[in-house]
Coordinates of C-alpha atoms and ligand atoms in Angstrom, one line a residue:
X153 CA 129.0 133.3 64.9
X154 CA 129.5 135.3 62.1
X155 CA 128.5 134.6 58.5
X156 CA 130.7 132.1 56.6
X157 CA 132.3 134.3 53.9
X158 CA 135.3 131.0 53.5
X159 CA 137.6 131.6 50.5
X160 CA 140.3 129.2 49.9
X161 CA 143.8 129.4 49.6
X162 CA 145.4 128.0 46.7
X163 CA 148.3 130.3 46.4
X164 CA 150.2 127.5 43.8
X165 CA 147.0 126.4 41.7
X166 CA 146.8 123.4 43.1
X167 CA 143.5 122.8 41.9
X168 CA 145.4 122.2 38.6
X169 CA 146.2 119.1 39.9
X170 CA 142.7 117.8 40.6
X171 CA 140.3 116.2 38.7
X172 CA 137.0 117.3 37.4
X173 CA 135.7 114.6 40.3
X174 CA 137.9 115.8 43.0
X175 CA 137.2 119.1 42.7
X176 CA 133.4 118.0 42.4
X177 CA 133.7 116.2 45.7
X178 CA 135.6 119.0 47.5
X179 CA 133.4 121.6 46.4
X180 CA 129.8 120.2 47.6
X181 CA 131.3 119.5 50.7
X182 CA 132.9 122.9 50.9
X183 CA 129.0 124.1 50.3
X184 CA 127.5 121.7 52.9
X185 CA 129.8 123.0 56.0
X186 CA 129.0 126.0 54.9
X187 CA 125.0 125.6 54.5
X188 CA 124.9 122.9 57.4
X189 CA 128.3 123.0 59.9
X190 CA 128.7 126.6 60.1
X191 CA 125.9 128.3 61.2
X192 CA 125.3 125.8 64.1
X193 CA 129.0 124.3 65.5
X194 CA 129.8 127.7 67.6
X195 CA 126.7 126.6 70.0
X196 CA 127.2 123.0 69.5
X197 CA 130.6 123.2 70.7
X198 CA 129.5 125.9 73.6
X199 CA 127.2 123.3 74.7
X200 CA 129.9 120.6 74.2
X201 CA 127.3 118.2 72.3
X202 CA 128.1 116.3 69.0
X203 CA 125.2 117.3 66.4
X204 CA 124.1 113.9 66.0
X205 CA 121.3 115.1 63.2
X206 CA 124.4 115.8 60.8
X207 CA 124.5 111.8 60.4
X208 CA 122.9 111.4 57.2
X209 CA 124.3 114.5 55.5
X210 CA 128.0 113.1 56.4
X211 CA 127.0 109.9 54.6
X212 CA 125.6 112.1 51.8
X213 CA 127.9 113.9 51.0
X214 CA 130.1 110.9 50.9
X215 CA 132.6 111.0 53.9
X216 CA 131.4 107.5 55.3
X217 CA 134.2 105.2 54.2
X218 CA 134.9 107.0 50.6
X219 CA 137.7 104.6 49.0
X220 CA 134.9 101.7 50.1
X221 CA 134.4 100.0 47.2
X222 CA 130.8 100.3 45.8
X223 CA 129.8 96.7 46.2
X224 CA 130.2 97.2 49.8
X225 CA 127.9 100.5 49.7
X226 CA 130.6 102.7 49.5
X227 CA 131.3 105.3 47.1
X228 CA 134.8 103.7 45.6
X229 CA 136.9 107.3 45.3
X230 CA 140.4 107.4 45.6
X231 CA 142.4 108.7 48.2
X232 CA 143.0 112.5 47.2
X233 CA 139.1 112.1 47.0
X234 CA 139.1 111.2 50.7
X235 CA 141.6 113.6 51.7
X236 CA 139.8 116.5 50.1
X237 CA 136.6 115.7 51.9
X238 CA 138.8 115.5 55.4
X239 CA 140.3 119.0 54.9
X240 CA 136.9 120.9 54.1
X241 CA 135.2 118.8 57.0
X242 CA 138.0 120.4 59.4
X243 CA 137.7 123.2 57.6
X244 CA 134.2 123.7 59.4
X245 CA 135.4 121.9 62.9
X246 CA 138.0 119.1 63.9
X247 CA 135.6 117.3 66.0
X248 CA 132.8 116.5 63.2
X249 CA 136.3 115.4 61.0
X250 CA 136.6 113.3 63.7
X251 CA 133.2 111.2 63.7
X252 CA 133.9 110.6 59.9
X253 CA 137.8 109.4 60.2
X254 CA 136.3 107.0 62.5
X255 CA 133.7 105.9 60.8
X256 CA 135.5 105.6 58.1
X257 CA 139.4 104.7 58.9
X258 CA 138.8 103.3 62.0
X259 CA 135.5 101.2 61.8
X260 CA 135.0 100.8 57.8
X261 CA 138.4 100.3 57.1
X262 CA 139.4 97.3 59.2
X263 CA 136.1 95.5 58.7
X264 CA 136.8 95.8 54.6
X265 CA 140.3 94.9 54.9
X266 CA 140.5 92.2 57.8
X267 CA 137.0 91.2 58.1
X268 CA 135.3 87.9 56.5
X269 CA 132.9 88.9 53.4
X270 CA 129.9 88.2 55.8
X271 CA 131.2 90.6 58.2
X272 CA 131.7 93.2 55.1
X273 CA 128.1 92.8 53.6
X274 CA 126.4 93.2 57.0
X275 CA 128.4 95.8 58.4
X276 CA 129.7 98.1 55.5
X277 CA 126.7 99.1 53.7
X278 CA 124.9 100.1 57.0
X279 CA 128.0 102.0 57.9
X280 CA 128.4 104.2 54.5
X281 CA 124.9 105.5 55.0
X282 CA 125.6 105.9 58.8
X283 CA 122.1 103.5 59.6
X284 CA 125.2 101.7 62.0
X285 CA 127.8 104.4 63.7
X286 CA 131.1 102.6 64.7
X287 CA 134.1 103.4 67.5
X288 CA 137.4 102.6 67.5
X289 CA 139.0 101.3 70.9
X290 CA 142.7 100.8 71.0
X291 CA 144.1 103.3 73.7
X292 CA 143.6 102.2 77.7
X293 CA 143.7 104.2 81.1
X294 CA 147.2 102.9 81.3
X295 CA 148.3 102.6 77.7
X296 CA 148.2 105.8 75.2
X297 CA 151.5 105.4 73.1
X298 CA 152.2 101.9 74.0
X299 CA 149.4 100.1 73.0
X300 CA 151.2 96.8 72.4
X301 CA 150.9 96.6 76.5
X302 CA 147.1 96.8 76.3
X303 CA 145.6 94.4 79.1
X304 CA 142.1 94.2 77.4
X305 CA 141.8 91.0 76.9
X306 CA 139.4 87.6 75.9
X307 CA 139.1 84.1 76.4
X308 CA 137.8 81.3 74.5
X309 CA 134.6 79.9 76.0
X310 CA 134.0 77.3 73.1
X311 CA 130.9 78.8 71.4
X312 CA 131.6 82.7 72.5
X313 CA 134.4 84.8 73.5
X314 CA 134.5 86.4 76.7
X315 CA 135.9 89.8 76.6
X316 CA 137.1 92.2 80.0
X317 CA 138.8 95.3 79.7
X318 CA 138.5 99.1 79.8
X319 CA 139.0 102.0 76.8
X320 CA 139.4 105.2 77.2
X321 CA 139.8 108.5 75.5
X322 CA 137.4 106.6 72.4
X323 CA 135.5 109.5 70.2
X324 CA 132.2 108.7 69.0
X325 CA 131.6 105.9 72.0
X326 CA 128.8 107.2 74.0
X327 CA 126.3 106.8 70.7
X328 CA 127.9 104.5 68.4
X329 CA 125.9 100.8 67.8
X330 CA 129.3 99.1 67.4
X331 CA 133.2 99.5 68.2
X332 CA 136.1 97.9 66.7
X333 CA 138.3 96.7 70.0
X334 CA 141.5 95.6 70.3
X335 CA 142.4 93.0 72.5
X336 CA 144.7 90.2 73.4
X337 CA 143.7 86.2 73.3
X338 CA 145.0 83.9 76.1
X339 CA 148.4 83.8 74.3
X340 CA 148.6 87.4 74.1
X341 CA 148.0 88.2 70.8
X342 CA 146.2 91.0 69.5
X343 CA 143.0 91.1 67.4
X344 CA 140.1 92.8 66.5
X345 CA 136.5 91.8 67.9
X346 CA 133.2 93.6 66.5
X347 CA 131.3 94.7 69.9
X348 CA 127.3 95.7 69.5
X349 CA 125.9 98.2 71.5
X350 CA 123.5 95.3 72.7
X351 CA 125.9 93.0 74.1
X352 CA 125.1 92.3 78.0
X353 CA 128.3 93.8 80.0
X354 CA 129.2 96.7 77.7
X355 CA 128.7 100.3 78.4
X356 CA 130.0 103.4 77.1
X357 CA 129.9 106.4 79.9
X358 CA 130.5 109.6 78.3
X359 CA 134.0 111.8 79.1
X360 CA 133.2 115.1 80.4
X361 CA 135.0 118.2 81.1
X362 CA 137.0 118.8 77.9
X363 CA 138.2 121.9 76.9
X364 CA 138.9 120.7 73.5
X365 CA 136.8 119.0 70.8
X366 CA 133.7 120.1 72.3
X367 CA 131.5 119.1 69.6
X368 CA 132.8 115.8 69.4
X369 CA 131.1 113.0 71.5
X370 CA 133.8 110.5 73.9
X371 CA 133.7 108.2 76.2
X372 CA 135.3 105.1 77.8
X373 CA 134.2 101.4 76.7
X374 CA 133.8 98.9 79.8
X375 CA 133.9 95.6 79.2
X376 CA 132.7 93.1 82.2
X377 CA 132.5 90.0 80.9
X378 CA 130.9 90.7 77.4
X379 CA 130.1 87.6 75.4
X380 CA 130.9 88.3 72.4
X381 CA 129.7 85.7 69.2
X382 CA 132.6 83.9 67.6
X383 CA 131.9 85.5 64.2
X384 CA 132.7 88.6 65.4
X385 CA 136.1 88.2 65.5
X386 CA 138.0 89.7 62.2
X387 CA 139.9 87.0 60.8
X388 CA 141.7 87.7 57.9
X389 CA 144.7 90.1 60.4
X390 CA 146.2 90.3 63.9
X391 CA 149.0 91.4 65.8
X392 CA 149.8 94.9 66.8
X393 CA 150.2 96.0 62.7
X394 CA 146.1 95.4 63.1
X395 CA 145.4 98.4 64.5
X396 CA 148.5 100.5 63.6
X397 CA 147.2 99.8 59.7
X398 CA 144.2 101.8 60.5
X399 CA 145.6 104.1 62.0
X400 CA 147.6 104.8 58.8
X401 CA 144.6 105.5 56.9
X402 CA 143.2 108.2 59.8
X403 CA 146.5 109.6 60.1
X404 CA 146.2 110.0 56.6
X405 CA 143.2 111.9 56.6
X406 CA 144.3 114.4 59.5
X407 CA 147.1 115.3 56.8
X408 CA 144.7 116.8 54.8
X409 CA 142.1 117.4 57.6
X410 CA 144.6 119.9 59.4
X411 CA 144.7 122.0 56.6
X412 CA 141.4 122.6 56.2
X413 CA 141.8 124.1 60.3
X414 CA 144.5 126.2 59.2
X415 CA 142.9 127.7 56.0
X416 CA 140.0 128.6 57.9
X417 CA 142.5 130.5 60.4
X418 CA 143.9 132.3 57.9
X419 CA 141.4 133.3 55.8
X420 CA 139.7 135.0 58.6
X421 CA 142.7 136.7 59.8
X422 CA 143.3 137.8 56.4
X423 CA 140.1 139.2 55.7
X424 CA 140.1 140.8 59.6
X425 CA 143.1 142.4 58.6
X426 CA 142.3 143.9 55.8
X427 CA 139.2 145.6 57.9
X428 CA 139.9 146.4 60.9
X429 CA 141.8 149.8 61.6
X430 CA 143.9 151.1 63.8
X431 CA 146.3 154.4 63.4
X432 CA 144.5 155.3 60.5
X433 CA 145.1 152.2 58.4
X434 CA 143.8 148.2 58.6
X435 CA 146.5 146.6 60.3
X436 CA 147.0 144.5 57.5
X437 CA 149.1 147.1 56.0
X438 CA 151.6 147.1 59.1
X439 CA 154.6 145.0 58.0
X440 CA 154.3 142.7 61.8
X441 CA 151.4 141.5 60.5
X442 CA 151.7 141.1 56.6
X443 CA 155.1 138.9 58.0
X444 CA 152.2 136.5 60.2
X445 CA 150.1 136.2 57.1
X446 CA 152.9 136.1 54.6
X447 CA 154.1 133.1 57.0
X448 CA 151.2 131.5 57.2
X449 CA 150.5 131.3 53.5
X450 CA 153.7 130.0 52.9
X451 CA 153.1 127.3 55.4
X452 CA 149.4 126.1 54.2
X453 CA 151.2 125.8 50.6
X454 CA 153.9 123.3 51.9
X455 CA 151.3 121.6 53.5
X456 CA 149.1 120.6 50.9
X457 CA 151.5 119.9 48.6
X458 CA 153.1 117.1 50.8
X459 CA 149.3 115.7 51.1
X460 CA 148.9 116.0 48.1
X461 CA 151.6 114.0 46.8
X462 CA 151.2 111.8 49.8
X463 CA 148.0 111.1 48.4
X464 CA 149.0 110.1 44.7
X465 CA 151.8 107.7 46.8
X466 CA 148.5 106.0 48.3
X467 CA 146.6 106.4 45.4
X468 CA 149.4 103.7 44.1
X469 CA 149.5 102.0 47.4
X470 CA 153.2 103.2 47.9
X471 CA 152.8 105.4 50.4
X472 CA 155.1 104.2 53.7
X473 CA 153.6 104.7 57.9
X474 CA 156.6 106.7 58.4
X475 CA 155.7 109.1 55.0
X476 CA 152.3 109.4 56.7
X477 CA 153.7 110.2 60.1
X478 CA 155.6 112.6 58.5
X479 CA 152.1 114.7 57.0
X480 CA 150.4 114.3 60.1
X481 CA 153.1 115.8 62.3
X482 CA 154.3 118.1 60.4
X483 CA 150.5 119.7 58.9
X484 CA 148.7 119.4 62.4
X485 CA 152.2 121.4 64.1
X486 CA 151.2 123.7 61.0
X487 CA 148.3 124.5 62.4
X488 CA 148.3 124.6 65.1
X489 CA 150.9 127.9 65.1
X490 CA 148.5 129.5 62.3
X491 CA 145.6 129.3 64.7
X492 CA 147.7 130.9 67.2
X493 CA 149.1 133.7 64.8
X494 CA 145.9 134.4 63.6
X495 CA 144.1 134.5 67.0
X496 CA 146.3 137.6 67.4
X497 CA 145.7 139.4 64.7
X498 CA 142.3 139.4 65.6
X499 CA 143.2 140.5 68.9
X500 CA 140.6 140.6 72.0
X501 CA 137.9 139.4 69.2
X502 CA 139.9 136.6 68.7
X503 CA 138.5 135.1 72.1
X504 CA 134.8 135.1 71.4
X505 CA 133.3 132.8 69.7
X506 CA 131.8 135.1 66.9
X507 CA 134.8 133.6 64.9
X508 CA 136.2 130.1 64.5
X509 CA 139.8 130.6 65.2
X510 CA 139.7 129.9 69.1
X511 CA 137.9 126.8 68.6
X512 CA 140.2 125.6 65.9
X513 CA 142.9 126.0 68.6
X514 CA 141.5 124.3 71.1
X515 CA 140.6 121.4 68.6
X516 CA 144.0 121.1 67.3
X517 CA 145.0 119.9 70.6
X518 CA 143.6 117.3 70.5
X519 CA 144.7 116.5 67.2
X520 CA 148.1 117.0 67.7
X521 CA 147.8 114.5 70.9
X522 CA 145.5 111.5 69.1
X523 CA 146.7 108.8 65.9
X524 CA 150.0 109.2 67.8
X525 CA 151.2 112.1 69.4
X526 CA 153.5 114.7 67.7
X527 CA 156.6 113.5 69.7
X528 CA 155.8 110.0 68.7
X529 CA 155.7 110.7 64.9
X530 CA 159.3 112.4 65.5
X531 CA 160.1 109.0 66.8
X532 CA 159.1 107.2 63.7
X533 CA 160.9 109.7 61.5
X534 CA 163.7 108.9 63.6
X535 CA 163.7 105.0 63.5
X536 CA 163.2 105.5 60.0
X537 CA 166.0 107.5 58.9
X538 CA 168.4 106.2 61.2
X539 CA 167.2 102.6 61.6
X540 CA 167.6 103.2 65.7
X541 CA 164.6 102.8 67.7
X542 CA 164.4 104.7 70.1
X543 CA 160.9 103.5 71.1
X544 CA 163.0 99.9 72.8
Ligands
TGC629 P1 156.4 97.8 66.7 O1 157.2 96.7 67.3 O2 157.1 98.9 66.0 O3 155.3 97.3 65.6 C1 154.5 96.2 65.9 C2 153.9 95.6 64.6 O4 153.2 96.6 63.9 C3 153.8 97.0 62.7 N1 153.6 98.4 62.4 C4 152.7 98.9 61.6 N2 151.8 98.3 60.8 C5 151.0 99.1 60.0 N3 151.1 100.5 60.1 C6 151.9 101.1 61.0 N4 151.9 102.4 61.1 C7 152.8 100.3 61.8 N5 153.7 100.6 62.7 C8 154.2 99.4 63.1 C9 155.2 96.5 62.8 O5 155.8 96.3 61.6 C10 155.1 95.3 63.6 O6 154.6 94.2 62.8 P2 155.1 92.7 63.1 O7 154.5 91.9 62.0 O8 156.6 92.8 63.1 O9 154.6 92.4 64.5 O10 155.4 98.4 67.8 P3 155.8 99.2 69.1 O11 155.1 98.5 70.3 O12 157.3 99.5 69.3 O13 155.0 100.6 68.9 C11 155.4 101.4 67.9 C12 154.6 102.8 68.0 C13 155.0 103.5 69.2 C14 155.0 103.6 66.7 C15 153.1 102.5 67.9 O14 152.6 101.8 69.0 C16 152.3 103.8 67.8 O15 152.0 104.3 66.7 N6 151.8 104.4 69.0 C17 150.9 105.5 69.0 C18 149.5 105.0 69.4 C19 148.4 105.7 68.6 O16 148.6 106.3 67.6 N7 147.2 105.5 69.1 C20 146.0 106.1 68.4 C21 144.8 105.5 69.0 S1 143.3 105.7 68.0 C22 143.1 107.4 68.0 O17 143.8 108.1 68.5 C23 141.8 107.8 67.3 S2 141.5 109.5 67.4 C24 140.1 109.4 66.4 C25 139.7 110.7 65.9 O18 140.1 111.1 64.8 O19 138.8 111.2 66.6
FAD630 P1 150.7 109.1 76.8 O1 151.0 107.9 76.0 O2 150.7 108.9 78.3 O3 151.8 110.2 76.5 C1 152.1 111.4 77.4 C2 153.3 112.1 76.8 O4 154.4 111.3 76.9 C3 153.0 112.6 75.4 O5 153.6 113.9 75.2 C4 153.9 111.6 74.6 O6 154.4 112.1 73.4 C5 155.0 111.3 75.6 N1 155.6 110.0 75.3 C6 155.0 108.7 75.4 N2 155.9 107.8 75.1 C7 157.1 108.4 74.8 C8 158.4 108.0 74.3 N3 158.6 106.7 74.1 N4 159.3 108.9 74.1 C9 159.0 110.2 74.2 N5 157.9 110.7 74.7 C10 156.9 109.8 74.9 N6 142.1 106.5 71.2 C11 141.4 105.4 70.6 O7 141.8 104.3 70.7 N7 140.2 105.7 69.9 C12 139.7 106.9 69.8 O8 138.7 107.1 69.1 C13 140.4 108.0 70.4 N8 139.9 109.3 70.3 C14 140.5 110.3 71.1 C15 139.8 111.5 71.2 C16 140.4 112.5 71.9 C17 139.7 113.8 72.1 C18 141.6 112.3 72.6 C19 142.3 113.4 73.4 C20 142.3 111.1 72.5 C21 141.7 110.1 71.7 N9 142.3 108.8 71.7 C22 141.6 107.7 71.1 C23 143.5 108.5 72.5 C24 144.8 109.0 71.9 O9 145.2 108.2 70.8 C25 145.8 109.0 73.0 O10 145.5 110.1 73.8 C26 147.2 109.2 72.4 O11 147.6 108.0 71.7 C27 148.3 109.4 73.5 O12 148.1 108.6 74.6 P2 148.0 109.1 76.1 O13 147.0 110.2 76.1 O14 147.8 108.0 77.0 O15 149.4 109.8 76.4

């Protein structure tokens, strides 16, 4: 791949808006994808293997659980904070934005918020310095969309909990030591158990064959009869809102995350443009293409000044699902046509893998299809503004 020359866009001074700590946190993570992510993701991905020895640098630079308070080992920033570190993480590749949303939306986040204290000191702190790695499993061979019909499932045994049930589609599965699942109790109602890796019944077979998020590990999560210790159950939430809660807070952070996949899209094509020649000129002086980049700098403004406003709504905890369903539609869709767009103006280079912009494509499909697919978002918009739901 070739060097990393990144330069970002902020065609409104946005950075006006940021703190001296924001813009702190934002740049040493824009320095570690470049030092760490960049030179290595092209082959990672080509080899379809998650860089597992990134680990500790995630946790250092703080992307393990970043609004987790500091008594539970995390590093207590706010949500622009966590948005900021999302969007240069993408920026580098989708998939490694993907092992910290987890860890931290999907794993951190429901242990701080519906877990008992004992379950917060033992897990959290581990988690934040990613000594534990953590899975989320909600979605099922036979329920993407829907999970409300999820037939995973457990049963009171009097001193355990005996869980059955498949996941599928669940990033991070085949290496993490524990997952968050989602199941349903004899009366069908839906909570969250804490699984170790350890437990006897439970295995985690790695997906294969993706064309998409190559550098990010999946698998399925089996469950055949897994005893699972009564005091792994989170207590203090259940019901369906459980999991969609979480989900709020990842959704959230592929807002932001998206536009760090665009930015990189255009910057390249930008820079391409501006070298490459053809007719005696660089192509970036043909009108066709200064309308592609003119467009696509247009659209990367829009889209981080709804995240960022979205993320002073959160910062005072007034931020709505449906706001967030909004950003996360509306920024990865915004991606994913800059990729495309700027694929072209690279032309037959834009293939290989000596630039990012075809693997940025091929991530975004993913993200446009996972926390809810881009249909499904419209479908909240909808019930929203119209109070019809369309989903019944
Ligand atoms: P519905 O009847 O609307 O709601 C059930 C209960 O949940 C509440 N609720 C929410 N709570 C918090 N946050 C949200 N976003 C919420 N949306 C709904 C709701 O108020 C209700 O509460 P209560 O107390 O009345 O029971 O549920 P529904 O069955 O009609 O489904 C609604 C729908 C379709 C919007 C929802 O199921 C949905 O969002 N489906 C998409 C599924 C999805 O996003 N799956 C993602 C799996 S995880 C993943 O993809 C990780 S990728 C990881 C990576 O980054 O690598
Ligand atoms: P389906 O629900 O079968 O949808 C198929 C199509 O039908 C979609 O276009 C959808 O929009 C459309 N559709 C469905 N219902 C409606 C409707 N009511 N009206 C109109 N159209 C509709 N899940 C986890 O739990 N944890 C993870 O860590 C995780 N990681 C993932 C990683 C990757 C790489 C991928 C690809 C997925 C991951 N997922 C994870 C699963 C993801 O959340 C689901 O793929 C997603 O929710 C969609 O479910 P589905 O694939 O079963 O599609």
């Amino acid at each position: 791949m070739k060097p990393d020359l990144f330069e970002a866009p902020d065609y409104y001074n946005l950075d006006e808006l940021l703190t001296d700590e924001h813009k702190l946190i934002r740049d040493s993570a824009r320095e570690w994808v470049k030092k760490s992510i960049s030179p290595i993701i092209e082959d990672y991905a080509q080899k379809a293997k998650f860089p597992e020895h990134i680990i500790n640098e995630l946790a250092d630079i703080g992307a393990f659980g970043p609004y987790i308070p500091e008594k539970y080992g995390g590093p207590g920033l706010d949500h622009i904070s966590y948005g900021l570190l999302m969007q240069e993480i993408e920026r580098g590749d989708s998939g490694i934005r993907s092992t910290a949303s987890v860890q931290s939306s999907l794993v951190m986040y429901p242990i701080w918020k519906y877990g008992s204290e004992e379950q917060k000191m033992k897990f959290l702190p581990k988690l934040a310095t990613g000594e534990l790695m953590g899975c989320f499993g909600l979605t099922e061979p036979d329920h993407g969309s829907n999970p409300g019909g999820m037939t995973t499932n457990f049963k009171d045994k009097g001193d355990h909990f005996l869980l059955n049930g498949a996941k599928l589609w669940i990033s991070n599965a085949p290496f993490a030591d524990i997952a968050i699942v989602w199941a349903k109790n004899e009366e069908g109602r839906i909570h969250g158990l804490i699984v170790e890796r350890n437990m006897e019944g439970f295995t985690t077979p790695e997906t294969h064959n993706k064309w998409s998020l190559r550098a990010s590990s999946t698998g399925e999560l089996i469950f055949n009869d897994v005893k699972v210790p009564k005091e792994n159950l989170l207590p203090n939430k259940s019901g369906l809102g459980a999991p969609l809660g979480c989900l709020d807070s990842a959704r959230y952070g592929i807002a932001w995350g998206a536009i760090g996949a665009a930015m990189d899209c255009y910057d390249t094509a930008l820079r391409y443009s501006k070298e490459r020649v053809q007719f005696g000129k660089p192509i970036g002086g043909f009108q066709l293409q200064q309308k592609k980049l003119a467009e696509m700098i247009t659209e990367i403004t829009k889209a981080q000044l709804l995240a960022w406003r979205l993320g002073t709504l959160k910062n005072g905890e007034k931020a709505t699902s449906a706001q967030i369903s909004m950003a996360k539609r509306n920024n990865v869709e915004m991606a994913m046509k800059i990729a495309r767009e700027a694929r072209q103006i690279l032309g037959g280079m834009g293939i290989t893998g000596d630039y990012s912009i075809m693997r940025h494509m091929m991530n975004l499909e993913s993200v446009v299809t996972y926390e809810g697919t881009h249909d499904i978002h419209l479908l909240i918009t909808g019930l929203d503004i119209t109070g019809l739901n369309a989903f019944k």
